[in-house]
Short mmCIF file of C-alpha atoms and ligand atoms in Angstrom, two decimals:
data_model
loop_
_atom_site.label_atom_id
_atom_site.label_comp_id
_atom_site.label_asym_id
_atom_site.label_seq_id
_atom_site.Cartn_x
_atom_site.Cartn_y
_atom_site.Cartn_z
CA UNK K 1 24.07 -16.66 -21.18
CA UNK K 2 20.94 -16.17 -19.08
CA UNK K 3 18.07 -14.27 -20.68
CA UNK K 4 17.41 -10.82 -19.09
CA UNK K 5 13.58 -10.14 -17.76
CA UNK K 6 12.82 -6.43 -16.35
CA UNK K 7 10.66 -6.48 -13.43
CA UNK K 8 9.32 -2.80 -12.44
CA UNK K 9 8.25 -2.69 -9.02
CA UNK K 10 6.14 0.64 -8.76
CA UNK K 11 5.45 2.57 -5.47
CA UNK K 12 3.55 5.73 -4.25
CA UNK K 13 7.28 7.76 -3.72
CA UNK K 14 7.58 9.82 -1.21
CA UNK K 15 9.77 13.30 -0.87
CA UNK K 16 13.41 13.04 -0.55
CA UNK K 17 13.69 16.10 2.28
CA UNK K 18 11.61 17.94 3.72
CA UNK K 19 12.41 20.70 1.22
CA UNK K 20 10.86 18.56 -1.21
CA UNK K 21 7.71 18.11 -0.18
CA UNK K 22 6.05 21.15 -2.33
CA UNK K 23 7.25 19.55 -5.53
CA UNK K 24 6.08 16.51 -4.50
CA UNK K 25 2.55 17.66 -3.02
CA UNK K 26 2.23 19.43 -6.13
CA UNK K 27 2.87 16.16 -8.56
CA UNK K 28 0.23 14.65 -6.44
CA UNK K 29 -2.03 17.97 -7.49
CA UNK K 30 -1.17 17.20 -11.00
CA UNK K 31 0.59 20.46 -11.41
CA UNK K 32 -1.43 22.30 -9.37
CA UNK K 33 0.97 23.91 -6.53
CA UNK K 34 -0.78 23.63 -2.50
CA UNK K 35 -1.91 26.94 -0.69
CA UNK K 36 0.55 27.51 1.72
CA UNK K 37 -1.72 26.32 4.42
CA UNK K 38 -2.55 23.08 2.58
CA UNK K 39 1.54 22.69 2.06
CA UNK K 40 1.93 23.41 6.32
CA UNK K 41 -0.49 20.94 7.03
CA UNK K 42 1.31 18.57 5.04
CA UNK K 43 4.69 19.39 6.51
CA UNK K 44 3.25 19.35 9.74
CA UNK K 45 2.49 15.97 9.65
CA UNK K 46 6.07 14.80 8.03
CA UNK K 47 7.52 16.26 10.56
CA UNK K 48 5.97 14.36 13.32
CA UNK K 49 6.67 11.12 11.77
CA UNK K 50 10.07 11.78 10.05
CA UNK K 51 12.75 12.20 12.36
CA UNK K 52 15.20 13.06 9.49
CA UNK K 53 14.28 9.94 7.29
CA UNK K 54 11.62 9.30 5.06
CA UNK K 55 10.00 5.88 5.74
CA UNK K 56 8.74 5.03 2.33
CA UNK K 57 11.56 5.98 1.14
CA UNK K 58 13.98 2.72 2.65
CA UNK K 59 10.99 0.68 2.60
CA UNK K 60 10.51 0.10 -1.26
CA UNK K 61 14.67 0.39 -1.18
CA UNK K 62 14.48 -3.18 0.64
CA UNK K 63 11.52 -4.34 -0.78
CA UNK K 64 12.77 -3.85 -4.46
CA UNK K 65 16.41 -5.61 -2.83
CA UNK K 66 15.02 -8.21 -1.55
CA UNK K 67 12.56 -9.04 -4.30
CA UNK K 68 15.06 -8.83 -6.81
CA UNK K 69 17.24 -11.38 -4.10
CA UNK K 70 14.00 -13.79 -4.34
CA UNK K 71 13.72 -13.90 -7.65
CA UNK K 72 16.85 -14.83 -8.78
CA UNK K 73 17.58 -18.28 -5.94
CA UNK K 74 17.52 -20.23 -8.78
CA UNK K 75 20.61 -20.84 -10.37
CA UNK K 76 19.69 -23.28 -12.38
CA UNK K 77 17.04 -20.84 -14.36
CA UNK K 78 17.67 -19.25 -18.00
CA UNK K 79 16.02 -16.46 -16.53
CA UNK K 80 18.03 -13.08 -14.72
CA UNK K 81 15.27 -11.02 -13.12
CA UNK K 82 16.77 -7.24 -12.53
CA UNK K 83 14.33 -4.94 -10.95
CA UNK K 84 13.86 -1.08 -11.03
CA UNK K 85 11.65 1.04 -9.45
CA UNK K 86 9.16 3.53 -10.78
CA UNK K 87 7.70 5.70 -8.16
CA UNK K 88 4.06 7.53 -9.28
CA UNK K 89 5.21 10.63 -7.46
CA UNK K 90 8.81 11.15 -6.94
CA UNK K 91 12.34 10.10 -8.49
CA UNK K 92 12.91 8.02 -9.71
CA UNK K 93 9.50 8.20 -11.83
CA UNK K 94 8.08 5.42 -13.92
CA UNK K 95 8.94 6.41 -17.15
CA UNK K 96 12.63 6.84 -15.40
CA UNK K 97 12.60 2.73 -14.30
CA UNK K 98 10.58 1.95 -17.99
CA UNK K 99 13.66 4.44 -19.80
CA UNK K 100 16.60 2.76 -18.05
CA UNK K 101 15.45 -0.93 -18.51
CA UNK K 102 15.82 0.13 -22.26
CA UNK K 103 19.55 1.76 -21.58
CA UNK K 104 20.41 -1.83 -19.94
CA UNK K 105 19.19 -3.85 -23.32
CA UNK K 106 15.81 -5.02 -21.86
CA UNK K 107 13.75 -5.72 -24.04
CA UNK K 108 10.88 -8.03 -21.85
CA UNK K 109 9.39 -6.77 -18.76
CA UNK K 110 7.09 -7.43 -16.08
CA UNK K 111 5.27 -4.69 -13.69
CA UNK K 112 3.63 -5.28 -10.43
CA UNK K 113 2.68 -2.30 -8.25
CA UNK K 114 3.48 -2.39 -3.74
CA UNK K 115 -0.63 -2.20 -3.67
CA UNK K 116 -2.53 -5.79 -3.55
CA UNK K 117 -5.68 -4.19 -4.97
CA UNK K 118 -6.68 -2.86 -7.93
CA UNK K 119 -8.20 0.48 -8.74
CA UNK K 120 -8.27 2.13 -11.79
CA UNK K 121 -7.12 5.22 -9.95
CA UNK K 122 -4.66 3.62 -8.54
CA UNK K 123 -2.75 0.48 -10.32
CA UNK K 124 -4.42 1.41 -13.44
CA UNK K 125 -2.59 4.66 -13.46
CA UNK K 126 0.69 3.12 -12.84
CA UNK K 127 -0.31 0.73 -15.21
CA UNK K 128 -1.38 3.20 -18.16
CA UNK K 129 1.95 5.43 -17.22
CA UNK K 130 4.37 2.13 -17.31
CA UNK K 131 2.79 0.67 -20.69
CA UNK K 132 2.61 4.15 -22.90
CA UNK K 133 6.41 4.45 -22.25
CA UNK K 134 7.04 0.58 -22.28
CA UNK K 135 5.21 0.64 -25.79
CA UNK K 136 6.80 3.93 -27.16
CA UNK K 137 10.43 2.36 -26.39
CA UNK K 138 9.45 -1.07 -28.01
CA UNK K 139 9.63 -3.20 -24.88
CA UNK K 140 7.54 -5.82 -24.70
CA UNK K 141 5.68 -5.40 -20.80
CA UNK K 142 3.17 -7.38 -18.80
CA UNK K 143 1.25 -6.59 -15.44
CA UNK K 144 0.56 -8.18 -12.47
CA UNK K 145 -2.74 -6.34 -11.32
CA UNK K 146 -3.46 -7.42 -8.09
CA UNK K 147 -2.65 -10.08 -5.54
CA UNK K 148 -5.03 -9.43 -2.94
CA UNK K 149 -6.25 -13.35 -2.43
CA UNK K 150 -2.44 -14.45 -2.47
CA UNK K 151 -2.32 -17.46 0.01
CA UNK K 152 1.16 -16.34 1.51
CA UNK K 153 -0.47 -12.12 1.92
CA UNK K 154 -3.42 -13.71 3.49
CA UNK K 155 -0.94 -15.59 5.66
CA UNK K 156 1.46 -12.80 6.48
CA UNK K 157 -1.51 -10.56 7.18
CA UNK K 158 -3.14 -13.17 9.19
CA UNK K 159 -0.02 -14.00 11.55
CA UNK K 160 0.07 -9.75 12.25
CA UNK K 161 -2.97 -10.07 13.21
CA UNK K 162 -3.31 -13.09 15.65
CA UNK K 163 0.42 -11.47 17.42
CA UNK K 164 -1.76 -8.06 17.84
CA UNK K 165 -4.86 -10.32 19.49
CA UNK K 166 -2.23 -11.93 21.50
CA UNK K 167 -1.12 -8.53 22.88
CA UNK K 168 -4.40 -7.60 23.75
CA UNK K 169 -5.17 -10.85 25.53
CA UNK K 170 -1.79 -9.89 27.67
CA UNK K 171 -3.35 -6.44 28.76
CA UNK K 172 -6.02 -8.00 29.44
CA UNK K 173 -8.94 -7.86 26.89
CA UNK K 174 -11.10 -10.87 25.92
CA UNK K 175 -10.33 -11.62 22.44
CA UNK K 176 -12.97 -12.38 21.00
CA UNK K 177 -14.56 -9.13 22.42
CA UNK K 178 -11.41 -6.90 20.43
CA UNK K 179 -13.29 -5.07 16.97
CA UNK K 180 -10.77 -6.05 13.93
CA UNK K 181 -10.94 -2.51 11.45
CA UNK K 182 -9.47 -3.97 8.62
CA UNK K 183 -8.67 -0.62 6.38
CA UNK K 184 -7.47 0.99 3.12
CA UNK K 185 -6.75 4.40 1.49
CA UNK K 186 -10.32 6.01 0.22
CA UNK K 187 -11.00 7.20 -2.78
CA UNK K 188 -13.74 9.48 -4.53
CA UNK K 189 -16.90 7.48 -4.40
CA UNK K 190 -17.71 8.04 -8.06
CA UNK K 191 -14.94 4.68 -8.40
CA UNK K 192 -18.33 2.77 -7.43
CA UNK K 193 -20.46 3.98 -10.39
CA UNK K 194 -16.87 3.35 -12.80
CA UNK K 195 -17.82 -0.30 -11.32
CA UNK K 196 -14.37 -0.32 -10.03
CA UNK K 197 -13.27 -3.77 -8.41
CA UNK K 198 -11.26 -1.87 -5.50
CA UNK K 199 -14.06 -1.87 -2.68
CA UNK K 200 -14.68 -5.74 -3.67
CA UNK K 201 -11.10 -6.89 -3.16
CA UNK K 202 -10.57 -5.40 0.02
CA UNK K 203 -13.64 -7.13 0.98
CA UNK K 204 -12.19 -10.54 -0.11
CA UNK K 205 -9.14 -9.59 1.84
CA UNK K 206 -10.53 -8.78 5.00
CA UNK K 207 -12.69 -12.10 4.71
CA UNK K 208 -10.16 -14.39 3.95
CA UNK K 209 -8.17 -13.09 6.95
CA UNK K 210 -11.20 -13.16 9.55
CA UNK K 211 -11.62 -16.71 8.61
CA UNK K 212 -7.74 -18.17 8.62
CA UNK K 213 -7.64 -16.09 11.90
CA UNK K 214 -11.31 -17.32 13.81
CA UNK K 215 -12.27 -13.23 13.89
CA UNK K 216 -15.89 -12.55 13.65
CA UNK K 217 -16.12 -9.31 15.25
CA UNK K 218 -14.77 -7.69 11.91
CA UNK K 219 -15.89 -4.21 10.08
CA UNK K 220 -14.40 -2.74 6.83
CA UNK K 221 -13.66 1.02 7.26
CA UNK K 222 -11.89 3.73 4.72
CA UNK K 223 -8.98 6.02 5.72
CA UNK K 224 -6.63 8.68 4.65
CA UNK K 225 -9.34 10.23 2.09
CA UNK K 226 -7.80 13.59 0.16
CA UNK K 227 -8.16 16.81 1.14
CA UNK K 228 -10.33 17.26 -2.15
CA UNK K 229 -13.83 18.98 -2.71
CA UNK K 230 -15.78 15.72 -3.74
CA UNK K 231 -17.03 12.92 -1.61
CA UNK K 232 -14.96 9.97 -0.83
CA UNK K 233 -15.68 6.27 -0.03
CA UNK K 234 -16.66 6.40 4.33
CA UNK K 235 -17.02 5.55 6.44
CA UNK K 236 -13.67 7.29 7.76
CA UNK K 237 -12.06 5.22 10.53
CA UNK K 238 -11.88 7.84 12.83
CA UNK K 239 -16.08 7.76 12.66
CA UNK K 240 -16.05 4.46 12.65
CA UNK K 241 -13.81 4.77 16.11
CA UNK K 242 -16.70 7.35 17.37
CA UNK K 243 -19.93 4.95 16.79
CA UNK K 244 -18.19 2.08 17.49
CA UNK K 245 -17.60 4.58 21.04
CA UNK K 246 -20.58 4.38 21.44
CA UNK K 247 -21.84 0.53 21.12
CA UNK K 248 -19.16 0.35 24.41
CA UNK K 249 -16.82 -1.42 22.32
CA UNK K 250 -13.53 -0.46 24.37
CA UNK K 251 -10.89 -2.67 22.23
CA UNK K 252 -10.27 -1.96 18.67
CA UNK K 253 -7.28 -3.28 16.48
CA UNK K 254 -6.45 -1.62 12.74
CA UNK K 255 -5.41 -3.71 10.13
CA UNK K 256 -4.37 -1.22 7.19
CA UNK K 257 -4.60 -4.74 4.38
CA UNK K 258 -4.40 -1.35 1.88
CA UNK K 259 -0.93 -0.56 2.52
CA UNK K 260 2.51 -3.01 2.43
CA UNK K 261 4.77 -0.50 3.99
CA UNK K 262 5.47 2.20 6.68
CA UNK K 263 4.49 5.62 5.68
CA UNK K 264 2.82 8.61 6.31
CA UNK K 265 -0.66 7.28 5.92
CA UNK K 266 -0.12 4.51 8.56
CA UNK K 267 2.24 6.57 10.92
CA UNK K 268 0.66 9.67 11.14
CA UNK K 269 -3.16 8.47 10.25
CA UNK K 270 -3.43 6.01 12.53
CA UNK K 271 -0.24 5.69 14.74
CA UNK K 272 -1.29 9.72 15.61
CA UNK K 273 -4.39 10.85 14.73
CA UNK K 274 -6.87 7.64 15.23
CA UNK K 275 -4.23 6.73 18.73
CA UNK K 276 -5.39 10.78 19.73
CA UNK K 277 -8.92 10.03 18.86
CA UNK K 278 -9.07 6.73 20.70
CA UNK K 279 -7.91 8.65 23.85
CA UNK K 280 -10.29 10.73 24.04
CA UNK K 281 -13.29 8.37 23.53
CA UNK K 282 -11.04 6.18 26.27
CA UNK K 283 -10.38 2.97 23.97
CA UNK K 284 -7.75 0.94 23.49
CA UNK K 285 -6.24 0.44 20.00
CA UNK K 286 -3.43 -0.81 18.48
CA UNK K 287 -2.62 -1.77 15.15
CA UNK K 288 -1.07 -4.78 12.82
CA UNK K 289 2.53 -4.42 11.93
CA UNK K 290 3.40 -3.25 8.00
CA UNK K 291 4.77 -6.03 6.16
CA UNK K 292 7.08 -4.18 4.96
CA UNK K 293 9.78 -6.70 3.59
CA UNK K 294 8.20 -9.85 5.27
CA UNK K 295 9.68 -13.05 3.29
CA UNK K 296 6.26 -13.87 2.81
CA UNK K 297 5.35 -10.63 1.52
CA UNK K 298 8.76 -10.76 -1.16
CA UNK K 299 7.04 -14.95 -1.98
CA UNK K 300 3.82 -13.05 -2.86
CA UNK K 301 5.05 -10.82 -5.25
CA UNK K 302 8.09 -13.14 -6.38
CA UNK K 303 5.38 -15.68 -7.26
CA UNK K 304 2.78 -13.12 -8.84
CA UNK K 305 5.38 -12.36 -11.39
CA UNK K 306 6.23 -15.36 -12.24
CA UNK K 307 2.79 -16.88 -12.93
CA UNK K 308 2.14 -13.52 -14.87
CA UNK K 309 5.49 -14.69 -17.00
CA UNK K 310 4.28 -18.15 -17.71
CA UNK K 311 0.02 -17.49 -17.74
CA UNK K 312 0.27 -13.83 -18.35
CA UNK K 313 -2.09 -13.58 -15.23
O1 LIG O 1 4.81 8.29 3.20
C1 LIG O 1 4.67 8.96 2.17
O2 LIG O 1 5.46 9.87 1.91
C2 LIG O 1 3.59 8.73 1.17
C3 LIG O 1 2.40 8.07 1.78
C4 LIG O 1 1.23 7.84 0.81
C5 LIG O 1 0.82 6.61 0.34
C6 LIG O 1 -0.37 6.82 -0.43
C7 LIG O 1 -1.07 5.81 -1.03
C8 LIG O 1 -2.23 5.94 -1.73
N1 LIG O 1 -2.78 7.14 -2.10
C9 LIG O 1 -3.92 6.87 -2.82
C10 LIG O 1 -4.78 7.79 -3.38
C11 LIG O 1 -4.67 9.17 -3.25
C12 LIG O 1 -5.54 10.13 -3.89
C13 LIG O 1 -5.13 11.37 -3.49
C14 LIG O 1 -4.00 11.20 -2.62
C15 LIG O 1 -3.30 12.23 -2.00
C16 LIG O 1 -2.19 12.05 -1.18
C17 LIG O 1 -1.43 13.12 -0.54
C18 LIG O 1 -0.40 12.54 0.18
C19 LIG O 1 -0.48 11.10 -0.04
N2 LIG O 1 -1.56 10.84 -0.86
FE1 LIG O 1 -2.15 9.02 -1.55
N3 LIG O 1 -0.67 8.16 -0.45
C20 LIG O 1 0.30 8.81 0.31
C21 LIG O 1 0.37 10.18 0.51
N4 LIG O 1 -3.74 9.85 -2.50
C22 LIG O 1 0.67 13.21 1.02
C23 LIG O 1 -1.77 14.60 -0.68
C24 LIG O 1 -2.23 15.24 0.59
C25 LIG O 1 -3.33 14.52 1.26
O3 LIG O 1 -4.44 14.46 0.69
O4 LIG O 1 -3.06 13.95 2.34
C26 LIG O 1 -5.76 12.73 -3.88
C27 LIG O 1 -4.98 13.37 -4.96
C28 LIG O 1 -5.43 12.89 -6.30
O5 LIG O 1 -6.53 13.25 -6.72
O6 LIG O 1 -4.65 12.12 -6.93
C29 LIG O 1 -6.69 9.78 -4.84
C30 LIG O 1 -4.11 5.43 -2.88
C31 LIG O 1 -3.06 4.85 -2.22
C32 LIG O 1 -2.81 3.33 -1.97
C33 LIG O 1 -2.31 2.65 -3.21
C34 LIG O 1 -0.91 3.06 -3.59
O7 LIG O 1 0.03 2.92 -2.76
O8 LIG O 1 -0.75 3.54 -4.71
C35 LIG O 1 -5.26 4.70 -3.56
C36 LIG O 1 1.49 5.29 0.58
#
């Protein structure tokens, strides 16, 4: 009889319809409902990206599949992984995946979260949600808190971006000349005075990937900030598009290292907005592929759990 290990694999969620996109804009808010122009805008740019499905939505379906596939190949092991899924924003919740490991008679767990870097407003409030209702139901739960120096991410992201170089050296550019954005979801810039390790990692990312790929023309840039009254971390990659307008650079490829997955923030926010803004200032730009469920992507976070099983790291 193997032993059963609960792995929760938490996500940002994403609305099941467009219908549901007030409830889910208004989890986001904490409670706080959108004005109706704050909830258009919103639907406004669903609807150019949806087509009837919500991205996300199969994404994290396959990823937590597959994952669960890579973690059990070994038949040989005392150990049956069976993963749930906790979305931060939409069904099923975190405390849903935490409740129903309990219904299924787990009693060990592991988290990990389908975001390499750490922030306390980010993993850390996946995190804090999983372990108050791991700990109120008795099971005994670890966390994997980040993986953003993982050889086989730095790998994955590195081969997306060498085939994106490639396709710029077929239209024509000179590679080396091509300005690599490597980019991530902002977030209020009082995260820097918390001492928060987010801006740090993503630094570390976007290094170890220049290097395994020979890129030297590389800048870090922020994207997707809220729609909220305080600042947020910049510079925005759209301004980052403008100045970098006007040093003549004409070739510019986005590598969102932030993000694991299709989604609103990379299809509209750069597949729309930055693609309108780099027509008008008459520059090319593409960007890296999502990793979506990449094998390599599934070793990363296969492996992460594991070592956070036997090292609790
Ligand atoms: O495709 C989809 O349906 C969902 C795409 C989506 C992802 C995502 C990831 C992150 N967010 C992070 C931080 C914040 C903070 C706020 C905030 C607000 C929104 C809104 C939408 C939204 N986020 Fe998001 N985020 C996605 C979507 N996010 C929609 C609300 C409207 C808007 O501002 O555009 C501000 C609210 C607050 O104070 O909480 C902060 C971070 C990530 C990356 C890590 C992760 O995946 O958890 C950080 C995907």
């Amino acid at each position: 009889m193997k032993s059963k290990i609960g792995v929760l694999v938490m996500s940002y969620g994403t609305p099941e319809s467009l219908e549901g996109i007030e409830a889910y804009y208004t989890h986001i808010r904490r409670g706080n409902a959108p004005t109706a122009e704050q909830l258009q805008d919103l639907v406004g740019r669903y609807e150019a990206i949806v087509g009837g499905v919500f991205p996300l939505r199969e994404n994290t379906n396959q990823q937590v599949d597959q994952l669960q596939n890579a973690l059990n190949t070994n038949e040989h092991s005392e150990l049956e992984f069976v993963c749930y899924q906790g979305l931060k924003h939409a069904s099923p919740f975190i405390e849903d995946g935490v409740e129903q490991m309990k219904k299924d008679g787990i009693d060990r767990a592991v988290g990990i979260v389908l975001a390499p870097h750490y922030s306390a407003m980010s993993v850390g409030t996946y995190i804090k949600r999983a372990q108050e209702k791991a700990t109120e139901l008795g099971i005994e739960m670890s966390f994997v808190r980040n993986y953003h120096l993982h050889p086989q991410l730095i790998e994955a992201l590195s081969e997306r971006v060498s085939m994106k170089l490639d396709r710029f050296e077929e239209a024509g550019a000179n590679r080396q000349d091509v300005r690599v954005l490597f980019s991530a979801h902002s977030l209020p810039e009082r995260i820097i005075k918390m001492g928060d390790p987010y801006p740090e990692q993503l630094l570390e990312t976007s290094k170890a990937i220049a290097e395994r790929t020979g890129v030297t023309a590389w800048q870090f840039t922020w994207q997707s900030a809220g729609r909220t009254g305080e600042p947020w971390l910049g510079p925005d990659v759209l301004d980052t598009m403008r100045t970098l307008s006007k040093e003549q650079v004409e070739d510019v490829l986005v590598a969102p290292i932030g993000f694991v997955s299709d989604h609103l923030e990379v299809l509209y926010d750069l597949d729309i907005e930055a693609q309108q803004v780099a027509k008008e200032l008459d520059m090319r730009l593409m960007r890296i592929d999502s990793l979506n469920s990449d094998p390599l992507y599934m070793e990363t976070l296969r492996d992460s759990i594991m070592s956070n099983l036997t090292n609790g790291e």
